[in-house]
Amino acid sequence: DGGITQSPKYLFRKEGQNVTLSCEQNLNHDAMYWYRQDPGQGLRLIYYSQIVNDFQKGDIAEGYSVSREKKESFPLTVTSAQKNPTAFYLCATPWPRGDGYTFGSGTRLTVV
Amino acid sequence: GIQVEQSPPDLILQEGANSTLRCNFSDSVNNLQWFHQNPWGQLINLFYIPSGTKQNGRLSATTVATERYSLLYISSSQTTDSGVYFCAVVLSMDTGRRALTFGSGTRLQVQP
């Protein structure tokens, strides 16, 4: 089945460490997005990529970095500069006609 | 930026009851989506409804774009309807980004 795979499902980070969250899609879609969700809140846009080798900052990009070297992959790195990284991270891709979105199952990141 | 407000924030229903969830948005949009987030965090598309009315089984949605609101109706609720319902929009002016701006959600609990 086509979709988005995020890994790992759970991730624990020590203070001062960088960690990378994986997002892979087999839908052959051009656009991919990263969102952050805090408890009891909606999703906020971190970074987005409209096409391979291109990406743009979203609303809360500070402390995060991304790359888009392959169409199917859009990894997110949470750097030590992100002061409050504990959250649920979701990767998504819009359907080509824009009338729907496919989301991954998410990664729960906890700072220990 | 655009404001997306959802009400009520929390809702508890008895199985079989009906409910209406509301989404108000502050600017003109060309894309409005309703999502259901299950207890495991997975987001599922319910409706793509920038205007008009749609129905899918026990769920229906209406968007009045000129008055900047959308309603999601759930009839004969079941325990499997529990979770968080999100409204998300794309600004009409934001043709390049196509990234969704989310409301903070309505948390629904259906009791047996």
PDB file of C-alpha atoms in Angstrom:
ATOM      1  CA  ASP A   1       0.000   0.000   0.000  1.00  0.00           C
ATOM      2  CA  GLY A   2       1.145   3.537  -0.680  1.00  0.00           C
ATOM      3  CA  GLY A   3       1.745   5.796   2.244  1.00  0.00           C
ATOM      4  CA  ILE A   4       4.177   7.473   4.603  1.00  0.00           C
ATOM      5  CA  THR A   5       6.444   5.624   7.002  1.00  0.00           C
ATOM      6  CA  GLN A   6       7.859   7.438  10.002  1.00  0.00           C
ATOM      7  CA  SER A   7      10.501   5.994  12.269  1.00  0.00           C
ATOM      8  CA  PRO A   8      11.122   5.496  15.050  1.00  0.00           C
ATOM      9  CA  LYS A   9       7.736   5.581  16.786  1.00  0.00           C
ATOM     10  CA  TYR A  10       9.353   6.587  20.081  1.00  0.00           C
ATOM     11  CA  LEU A  11      12.628   8.445  20.540  1.00  0.00           C
ATOM     12  CA  PHE A  12      14.415   9.593  23.663  1.00  0.00           C
ATOM     13  CA  ARG A  13      16.989  12.355  23.491  1.00  0.00           C
ATOM     14  CA  LYS A  14      19.455  13.540  26.065  1.00  0.00           C
ATOM     15  CA  GLU A  15      20.039  17.214  26.614  1.00  0.00           C
ATOM     16  CA  GLY A  16      22.441  18.627  24.014  1.00  0.00           C
ATOM     17  CA  GLN A  17      22.019  15.812  21.482  1.00  0.00           C
ATOM     18  CA  ASN A  18      20.883  16.089  17.879  1.00  0.00           C
ATOM     19  CA  VAL A  19      18.415  13.458  16.696  1.00  0.00           C
ATOM     20  CA  THR A  20      17.028  12.700  13.247  1.00  0.00           C
ATOM     21  CA  LEU A  21      13.480  11.598  12.522  1.00  0.00           C
ATOM     22  CA  SER A  22      12.852   9.631   9.372  1.00  0.00           C
ATOM     23  CA  CYS A  23       9.994  10.198   6.910  1.00  0.00           C
ATOM     24  CA  GLU A  24       9.708   8.062   3.771  1.00  0.00           C
ATOM     25  CA  GLN A  25       6.881   8.049   1.200  1.00  0.00           C
ATOM     26  CA  ASN A  26       6.178   5.719  -1.708  1.00  0.00           C
ATOM     27  CA  LEU A  27       3.403   7.813  -3.234  1.00  0.00           C
ATOM     28  CA  ASN A  28       5.672   9.598  -5.726  1.00  0.00           C
ATOM     29  CA  HIS A  29       4.431  12.942  -4.402  1.00  0.00           C
ATOM     30  CA  ASP A  30       6.482  16.097  -4.848  1.00  0.00           C
ATOM     31  CA  ALA A  31       5.513  17.935  -1.649  1.00  0.00           C
ATOM     32  CA  MET A  32       6.260  16.860   1.915  1.00  0.00           C
ATOM     33  CA  TYR A  33       5.704  18.613   5.239  1.00  0.00           C
ATOM     34  CA  TRP A  34       6.795  18.317   8.876  1.00  0.00           C
ATOM     35  CA  TYR A  35       4.453  19.255  11.702  1.00  0.00           C
ATOM     36  CA  ARG A  36       4.850  19.407  15.465  1.00  0.00           C
ATOM     37  CA  GLN A  37       1.993  18.670  17.873  1.00  0.00           C
ATOM     38  CA  ASP A  38       2.087  19.548  21.568  1.00  0.00           C
ATOM     39  CA  PRO A  39      -0.399  18.028  24.039  1.00  0.00           C
ATOM     40  CA  GLY A  40      -3.890  19.445  23.666  1.00  0.00           C
ATOM     41  CA  GLN A  41      -2.930  21.572  20.682  1.00  0.00           C
ATOM     42  CA  GLY A  42      -3.175  21.568  16.929  1.00  0.00           C
ATOM     43  CA  LEU A  43      -0.360  20.902  14.494  1.00  0.00           C
ATOM     44  CA  ARG A  44       2.197  23.584  13.654  1.00  0.00           C
ATOM     45  CA  LEU A  45       4.305  23.648  10.500  1.00  0.00           C
ATOM     46  CA  ILE A  46       8.064  23.217  10.960  1.00  0.00           C
ATOM     47  CA  TYR A  47       9.406  22.850   7.399  1.00  0.00           C
ATOM     48  CA  TYR A  48       7.994  22.060   3.999  1.00  0.00           C
ATOM     49  CA  SER A  49       9.379  20.936   0.674  1.00  0.00           C
ATOM     50  CA  GLN A  50       7.522  21.448  -2.609  1.00  0.00           C
ATOM     51  CA  ILE A  51      10.041  19.533  -4.692  1.00  0.00           C
ATOM     52  CA  VAL A  52      13.256  17.555  -4.345  1.00  0.00           C
ATOM     53  CA  ASN A  53      16.350  19.622  -3.473  1.00  0.00           C
ATOM     54  CA  ASP A  54      14.189  22.494  -2.228  1.00  0.00           C
ATOM     55  CA  PHE A  55      12.698  23.256   1.190  1.00  0.00           C
ATOM     56  CA  GLN A  56      11.364  26.244   3.097  1.00  0.00           C
ATOM     57  CA  LYS A  57      10.960  27.230   6.735  1.00  0.00           C
ATOM     58  CA  GLY A  58       7.525  26.966   8.229  1.00  0.00           C
ATOM     59  CA  ASP A  59       6.154  28.768  11.255  1.00  0.00           C
ATOM     60  CA  ILE A  60       8.383  27.201  13.939  1.00  0.00           C
ATOM     61  CA  ALA A  61      11.631  26.255  12.156  1.00  0.00           C
ATOM     62  CA  GLU A  62      14.075  27.450  14.834  1.00  0.00           C
ATOM     63  CA  GLY A  63      16.126  24.565  16.217  1.00  0.00           C
ATOM     64  CA  TYR A  64      15.254  22.214  13.359  1.00  0.00           C
ATOM     65  CA  SER A  65      16.874  21.329  10.038  1.00  0.00           C
ATOM     66  CA  VAL A  66      15.821  19.222   7.048  1.00  0.00           C
ATOM     67  CA  SER A  67      17.133  17.875   3.767  1.00  0.00           C
ATOM     68  CA  ARG A  68      15.394  16.718   0.594  1.00  0.00           C
ATOM     69  CA  GLU A  69      17.986  14.888  -1.471  1.00  0.00           C
ATOM     70  CA  LYS A  70      15.554  12.226  -2.667  1.00  0.00           C
ATOM     71  CA  LYS A  71      11.919  12.553  -3.642  1.00  0.00           C
ATOM     72  CA  GLU A  72      10.817   9.814  -1.275  1.00  0.00           C
ATOM     73  CA  SER A  73      12.705  11.008   1.813  1.00  0.00           C
ATOM     74  CA  PHE A  74      12.389  14.118   4.017  1.00  0.00           C
ATOM     75  CA  PRO A  75      14.320  13.632   7.284  1.00  0.00           C
ATOM     76  CA  LEU A  76      13.990  16.107  10.148  1.00  0.00           C
ATOM     77  CA  THR A  77      16.859  16.821  12.539  1.00  0.00           C
ATOM     78  CA  VAL A  78      16.034  18.202  15.964  1.00  0.00           C
ATOM     79  CA  THR A  79      19.133  20.067  17.043  1.00  0.00           C
ATOM     80  CA  SER A  80      20.378  21.004  20.497  1.00  0.00           C
ATOM     81  CA  ALA A  81      19.242  24.550  19.733  1.00  0.00           C
ATOM     82  CA  GLN A  82      15.610  23.434  20.050  1.00  0.00           C
ATOM     83  CA  LYS A  83      14.982  24.185  23.716  1.00  0.00           C
ATOM     84  CA  ASN A  84      11.715  22.325  24.127  1.00  0.00           C
ATOM     85  CA  PRO A  85      11.751  19.400  21.689  1.00  0.00           C
ATOM     86  CA  THR A  86       9.438  17.046  23.570  1.00  0.00           C
ATOM     87  CA  ALA A  87       6.458  16.663  21.235  1.00  0.00           C
ATOM     88  CA  PHE A  88       4.713  14.469  18.681  1.00  0.00           C
ATOM     89  CA  TYR A  89       6.118  14.913  15.156  1.00  0.00           C
ATOM     90  CA  LEU A  90       4.079  14.192  12.050  1.00  0.00           C
ATOM     91  CA  CYS A  91       5.137  14.038   8.427  1.00  0.00           C
ATOM     92  CA  ALA A  92       2.580  14.617   5.665  1.00  0.00           C
ATOM     93  CA  THR A  93       2.161  14.873   1.928  1.00  0.00           C
ATOM     94  CA  PRO A  94      -0.740  16.520   0.073  1.00  0.00           C
ATOM     95  CA  TRP A  95      -2.612  14.594  -2.602  1.00  0.00           C
ATOM     96  CA  PRO A  96      -1.820  15.915  -6.083  1.00  0.00           C
ATOM     97  CA  ARG A  97      -5.237  17.579  -6.449  1.00  0.00           C
ATOM     98  CA  GLY A  98      -4.912  19.093  -2.988  1.00  0.00           C
ATOM     99  CA  ASP A  99      -8.160  17.582  -1.756  1.00  0.00           C
ATOM    100  CA  GLY A 100      -6.581  15.475   0.916  1.00  0.00           C
ATOM    101  CA  TYR A 101      -3.417  14.751   2.842  1.00  0.00           C
ATOM    102  CA  THR A 102      -1.664  11.571   3.884  1.00  0.00           C
ATOM    103  CA  PHE A 103      -0.026  11.636   7.308  1.00  0.00           C
ATOM    104  CA  GLY A 104       2.501   9.285   8.783  1.00  0.00           C
ATOM    105  CA  SER A 105       1.839   7.628  12.126  1.00  0.00           C
ATOM    106  CA  GLY A 106       4.194  10.008  13.921  1.00  0.00           C
ATOM    107  CA  THR A 107       7.253   9.980  16.176  1.00  0.00           C
ATOM    108  CA  ARG A 108       6.994  10.798  19.889  1.00  0.00           C
ATOM    109  CA  LEU A 109      10.180  12.528  20.988  1.00  0.00           C
ATOM    110  CA  THR A 110      10.987  12.876  24.676  1.00  0.00           C
ATOM    111  CA  VAL A 111      13.938  14.666  26.229  1.00  0.00           C
ATOM    112  CA  VAL A 112      15.370  12.791  29.211  1.00  0.00           C
TER     113      VAL A 112
ATOM    114  CA  GLY B   1      -1.547  35.033  10.179  1.00  0.00           C
ATOM    115  CA  ILE B   2      -4.811  33.279   9.751  1.00  0.00           C
ATOM    116  CA  GLN B   3      -6.720  32.315  12.887  1.00  0.00           C
ATOM    117  CA  VAL B   4      -8.566  29.008  13.048  1.00  0.00           C
ATOM    118  CA  GLU B   5     -10.790  28.578  16.072  1.00  0.00           C
ATOM    119  CA  GLN B   6     -12.658  25.416  16.964  1.00  0.00           C
ATOM    120  CA  SER B   7     -15.457  24.909  19.440  1.00  0.00           C
ATOM    121  CA  PRO B   8     -16.199  23.354  21.775  1.00  0.00           C
ATOM    122  CA  PRO B   9     -12.705  22.346  22.965  1.00  0.00           C
ATOM    123  CA  ASP B  10     -14.079  19.280  24.733  1.00  0.00           C
ATOM    124  CA  LEU B  11     -17.255  17.266  24.273  1.00  0.00           C
ATOM    125  CA  ILE B  12     -18.594  14.225  26.096  1.00  0.00           C
ATOM    126  CA  LEU B  13     -21.499  12.318  24.559  1.00  0.00           C
ATOM    127  CA  GLN B  14     -23.492   9.228  25.280  1.00  0.00           C
ATOM    128  CA  GLU B  15     -23.467   6.651  22.529  1.00  0.00           C
ATOM    129  CA  GLY B  16     -26.233   7.386  20.026  1.00  0.00           C
ATOM    130  CA  ALA B  17     -26.250  11.157  20.557  1.00  0.00           C
ATOM    131  CA  ASN B  18     -25.710  13.740  17.828  1.00  0.00           C
ATOM    132  CA  SER B  19     -23.211  16.595  17.888  1.00  0.00           C
ATOM    133  CA  THR B  20     -22.066  19.651  15.945  1.00  0.00           C
ATOM    134  CA  LEU B  21     -18.481  20.868  15.886  1.00  0.00           C
ATOM    135  CA  ARG B  22     -17.658  24.346  14.661  1.00  0.00           C
ATOM    136  CA  CYS B  23     -14.635  25.887  12.927  1.00  0.00           C
ATOM    137  CA  ASN B  24     -14.263  29.634  12.400  1.00  0.00           C
ATOM    138  CA  PHE B  25     -11.487  31.079  10.255  1.00  0.00           C
ATOM    139  CA  SER B  26     -10.350  34.654   9.870  1.00  0.00           C
ATOM    140  CA  ASP B  27      -9.415  34.899   6.168  1.00  0.00           C
ATOM    141  CA  SER B  28     -10.506  33.667   2.779  1.00  0.00           C
ATOM    142  CA  VAL B  29      -9.479  30.067   2.168  1.00  0.00           C
ATOM    143  CA  ASN B  30      -9.318  27.810  -0.871  1.00  0.00           C
ATOM    144  CA  ASN B  31      -8.928  24.598   1.061  1.00  0.00           C
ATOM    145  CA  LEU B  32     -10.612  23.415   4.230  1.00  0.00           C
ATOM    146  CA  GLN B  33     -10.193  19.933   5.627  1.00  0.00           C
ATOM    147  CA  TRP B  34     -11.647  18.064   8.581  1.00  0.00           C
ATOM    148  CA  PHE B  35      -9.501  15.376  10.196  1.00  0.00           C
ATOM    149  CA  HIS B  36     -10.001  12.806  12.924  1.00  0.00           C
ATOM    150  CA  GLN B  37      -7.037  11.955  15.111  1.00  0.00           C
ATOM    151  CA  ASN B  38      -7.446   8.592  16.781  1.00  0.00           C
ATOM    152  CA  PRO B  39      -6.096   7.796  20.271  1.00  0.00           C
ATOM    153  CA  TRP B  40      -2.871   6.476  18.720  1.00  0.00           C
ATOM    154  CA  GLY B  41      -2.196   9.777  16.994  1.00  0.00           C
ATOM    155  CA  GLN B  42      -3.050   8.808  13.418  1.00  0.00           C
ATOM    156  CA  LEU B  43      -4.701  11.579  11.401  1.00  0.00           C
ATOM    157  CA  ILE B  44      -7.390  10.554   8.943  1.00  0.00           C
ATOM    158  CA  ASN B  45      -9.007  12.747   6.300  1.00  0.00           C
ATOM    159  CA  LEU B  46     -12.737  13.143   6.809  1.00  0.00           C
ATOM    160  CA  PHE B  47     -13.715  15.865   4.354  1.00  0.00           C
ATOM    161  CA  TYR B  48     -12.237  18.240   1.839  1.00  0.00           C
ATOM    162  CA  ILE B  49     -14.829  20.996   1.940  1.00  0.00           C
ATOM    163  CA  PRO B  50     -13.822  24.562   1.000  1.00  0.00           C
ATOM    164  CA  SER B  51     -17.514  25.283   0.392  1.00  0.00           C
ATOM    165  CA  GLY B  52     -20.870  23.538   0.296  1.00  0.00           C
ATOM    166  CA  THR B  53     -22.074  20.378   2.005  1.00  0.00           C
ATOM    167  CA  LYS B  54     -20.863  16.797   1.931  1.00  0.00           C
ATOM    168  CA  GLN B  55     -21.988  13.628   3.653  1.00  0.00           C
ATOM    169  CA  ASN B  56     -20.226  10.380   4.372  1.00  0.00           C
ATOM    170  CA  GLY B  57     -22.284   7.914   6.366  1.00  0.00           C
ATOM    171  CA  ARG B  58     -23.032   9.301   9.820  1.00  0.00           C
ATOM    172  CA  LEU B  59     -20.775  12.296   9.241  1.00  0.00           C
ATOM    173  CA  SER B  60     -21.544  15.402   7.245  1.00  0.00           C
ATOM    174  CA  ALA B  61     -19.913  18.800   6.875  1.00  0.00           C
ATOM    175  CA  THR B  62     -20.966  22.229   5.700  1.00  0.00           C
ATOM    176  CA  THR B  63     -18.739  25.202   4.906  1.00  0.00           C
ATOM    177  CA  VAL B  64     -20.113  28.708   4.410  1.00  0.00           C
ATOM    178  CA  ALA B  65     -17.064  30.376   2.906  1.00  0.00           C
ATOM    179  CA  THR B  66     -18.606  33.852   2.738  1.00  0.00           C
ATOM    180  CA  GLU B  67     -19.223  33.769   6.503  1.00  0.00           C
ATOM    181  CA  ARG B  68     -15.947  31.991   7.257  1.00  0.00           C
ATOM    182  CA  TYR B  69     -17.119  28.984   9.177  1.00  0.00           C
ATOM    183  CA  SER B  70     -17.497  25.249   8.791  1.00  0.00           C
ATOM    184  CA  LEU B  71     -19.549  22.719  10.732  1.00  0.00           C
ATOM    185  CA  LEU B  72     -19.001  19.014  11.230  1.00  0.00           C
ATOM    186  CA  TYR B  73     -22.039  16.944  12.188  1.00  0.00           C
ATOM    187  CA  ILE B  74     -21.770  13.561  13.832  1.00  0.00           C
ATOM    188  CA  SER B  75     -25.001  11.611  14.108  1.00  0.00           C
ATOM    189  CA  SER B  76     -25.712   8.489  16.167  1.00  0.00           C
ATOM    190  CA  SER B  77     -22.259   8.673  17.723  1.00  0.00           C
ATOM    191  CA  GLN B  78     -20.312   5.517  18.492  1.00  0.00           C
ATOM    192  CA  THR B  79     -17.426   4.902  20.890  1.00  0.00           C
ATOM    193  CA  THR B  80     -15.127   4.576  17.867  1.00  0.00           C
ATOM    194  CA  ASP B  81     -15.838   8.236  17.074  1.00  0.00           C
ATOM    195  CA  SER B  82     -13.792   9.240  20.114  1.00  0.00           C
ATOM    196  CA  GLY B  83     -10.632  11.222  19.490  1.00  0.00           C
ATOM    197  CA  VAL B  84      -9.755  14.718  18.396  1.00  0.00           C
ATOM    198  CA  TYR B  85     -11.354  16.446  15.418  1.00  0.00           C
ATOM    199  CA  PHE B  86      -9.302  19.075  13.634  1.00  0.00           C
ATOM    200  CA  CYS B  87     -10.249  21.706  11.142  1.00  0.00           C
ATOM    201  CA  ALA B  88      -7.386  22.882   8.902  1.00  0.00           C
ATOM    202  CA  VAL B  89      -7.236  25.486   6.139  1.00  0.00           C
ATOM    203  CA  VAL B  90      -5.037  26.808   3.365  1.00  0.00           C
ATOM    204  CA  LEU B  91      -5.247  30.516   2.652  1.00  0.00           C
ATOM    205  CA  SER B  92      -6.531  31.561  -0.759  1.00  0.00           C
ATOM    206  CA  MET B  93      -3.474  33.780  -1.097  1.00  0.00           C
ATOM    207  CA  ASP B  94      -1.084  30.984  -0.119  1.00  0.00           C
ATOM    208  CA  THR B  95      -1.051  29.167  -3.439  1.00  0.00           C
ATOM    209  CA  GLY B  96       2.625  28.292  -3.241  1.00  0.00           C
ATOM    210  CA  ARG B  97       2.906  26.787   0.187  1.00  0.00           C
ATOM    211  CA  ARG B  98      -0.287  24.699   0.324  1.00  0.00           C
ATOM    212  CA  ALA B  99       0.510  23.884   3.932  1.00  0.00           C
ATOM    213  CA  LEU B 100      -2.402  23.494   6.308  1.00  0.00           C
ATOM    214  CA  THR B 101      -3.006  25.766   9.291  1.00  0.00           C
ATOM    215  CA  PHE B 102      -4.728  23.810  12.044  1.00  0.00           C
ATOM    216  CA  GLY B 103      -7.188  24.741  14.732  1.00  0.00           C
ATOM    217  CA  SER B 104      -6.592  23.467  18.259  1.00  0.00           C
ATOM    218  CA  GLY B 105      -9.182  20.730  17.874  1.00  0.00           C
ATOM    219  CA  THR B 106     -12.292  19.397  19.585  1.00  0.00           C
ATOM    220  CA  ARG B 107     -11.643  16.449  21.882  1.00  0.00           C
ATOM    221  CA  LEU B 108     -14.643  14.093  21.692  1.00  0.00           C
ATOM    222  CA  GLN B 109     -15.315  11.298  24.131  1.00  0.00           C
ATOM    223  CA  VAL B 110     -18.245   8.985  23.404  1.00  0.00           C
ATOM    224  CA  GLN B 111     -19.310   6.934  26.384  1.00  0.00           C
ATOM    225  CA  PRO B 112     -21.117   3.573  26.074  1.00  0.00           C
TER     226      PRO B 112
END
